[in-house]
Amino acid sequence: MSAGPSYAYFEGKIVPIEEAKVSVMTHTLHYGTGAFGGIRAYWNDQAEELYIFRPLDHFKRVLNSAKLLLMDLPYTPESMLDILLELLRKENYREDTYIRPLVYKSTTQIGVRLHDLDDALTMFALPFGSYIPNEEGAKVTFSSWRRIDDNAIPARGKITGAYANSALIKTDAALSGYDEALVLNQDGHISEGSAENFFMVRDGVAITSPITANILEGITRRTIIQLLTEKLGIDVEVRPIDRTEVFVADEAFFCGTGVQVVAITEIDHRLVGSGTMGPVVGQLRDLYFNIVRGNIDHYRSWNVPVYGPQV
Ligand code: PMP
C-alpha cells in the first residue's frame, strides 16, 4: 500500500497535502460545526479500474448535512464528483481507497453560532483496508452511552461534533475488549453502532431501525435493504428494535462504508444464533464485495470509474 494522500482539495483547488492547513482559530475545530462524508473506491484488478461506490449519494448527504448547519456552499453533488475524479486521477491510486470530504466553518473567530460565518469544502483520499478486524465474527456490547437525539444534534447529519458521541462509545467498547458497540436511544430502543447501521435476522425476516431512531441515513443500509429484497428474496422490516431481541436473533450484522458488512456473532457474552457467521450475512458479504468492486453488471450504475470512460 502506498502511504497517501499526496494531495487535497483545499480553498478551491487541488494542492499538495502539506499545503492543506487551517488555523488553530478555525471555527469548526472549536465547536464541531463541520460535516463530513466517508466514501470508498475499490480497485478492480481485471478491469484495471478504480470504482467509486455511489459517490453522488454520498455528496448529496454531505450537502444535506451542510444545510442542517446553515452552510452556503457553491457545490452540487456533480461538481463534488468532478473534484473527486480529478483528485483520484492525480493520486493515481491502484488500490482500495477511502475518500473524506469535509465541509467546515472556515472563519477564524471565537463565538458559538452557525450564522455569519464562511463555509468551505476540503477533500482527500487515502489507501484503506478493513475498519473492524473480525469481519466474520465481531464481539459486540451494548454501550452505556446513549445515542444523541435529533433534538440535540441530528444524527442524520454527519456532523463533526456529533462524533464525540461515537468516540465515547467506540473507545469504551474497544478498551473493554469488544470489536464494536450497539447504542440505545433515550427510549431504550436500538439506534445503530458507533459508525455503522444495524440489521438482525429473525425467522427469515431482516429487521433494521427506522430513520427516526437517531441513525445516520446510511447509504450502505439503503444498498443492503435493496439487495435483501431484490437479490436474496428476504423481506425487510423497518421498525423499532428492543435490546433483548438481539439476544434471540438468528443473525445480526453491521453495515457501512467503513465496516462494509460485518457479522455480529456475540453480544454481551451471548452467542448470536450459533455463534458463527450465518447464511444471510455470508451471502450478503459475497454479493456486496462483488458489487462494490464492479463485478455485477446489474448494479454497475453504482460504480463510477475513475480512469475509464464516464457513462
Ligand atoms: N452510522 C454512522 C454513525 C456512521 O458514521 C456511518 C458511516 N458513515 C454509518 C452509519 C454508515 O453510513 P454509510 O453506509 O452511508 O457509510
Short mmCIF file of N, CA and C in Angstrom, two decimals, residues 38 160 233:
data_model
loop_
_atom_site.label_atom_id
_atom_site.label_comp_id
_atom_site.label_asym_id
_atom_site.label_seq_id
_atom_site.Cartn_x
_atom_site.Cartn_y
_atom_site.Cartn_z
N GLY A 38 -17.81 9.79 4.05
CA GLY A 38 -16.83 8.71 4.00
C GLY A 38 -17.24 7.83 2.84
N THR A 160 -19.51 16.86 12.54
CA THR A 160 -18.25 16.54 13.23
C THR A 160 -18.45 16.47 14.74
N GLY A 233 -34.34 -12.22 -1.82
CA GLY A 233 -35.75 -12.55 -1.59
C GLY A 233 -36.13 -12.56 -0.11
#
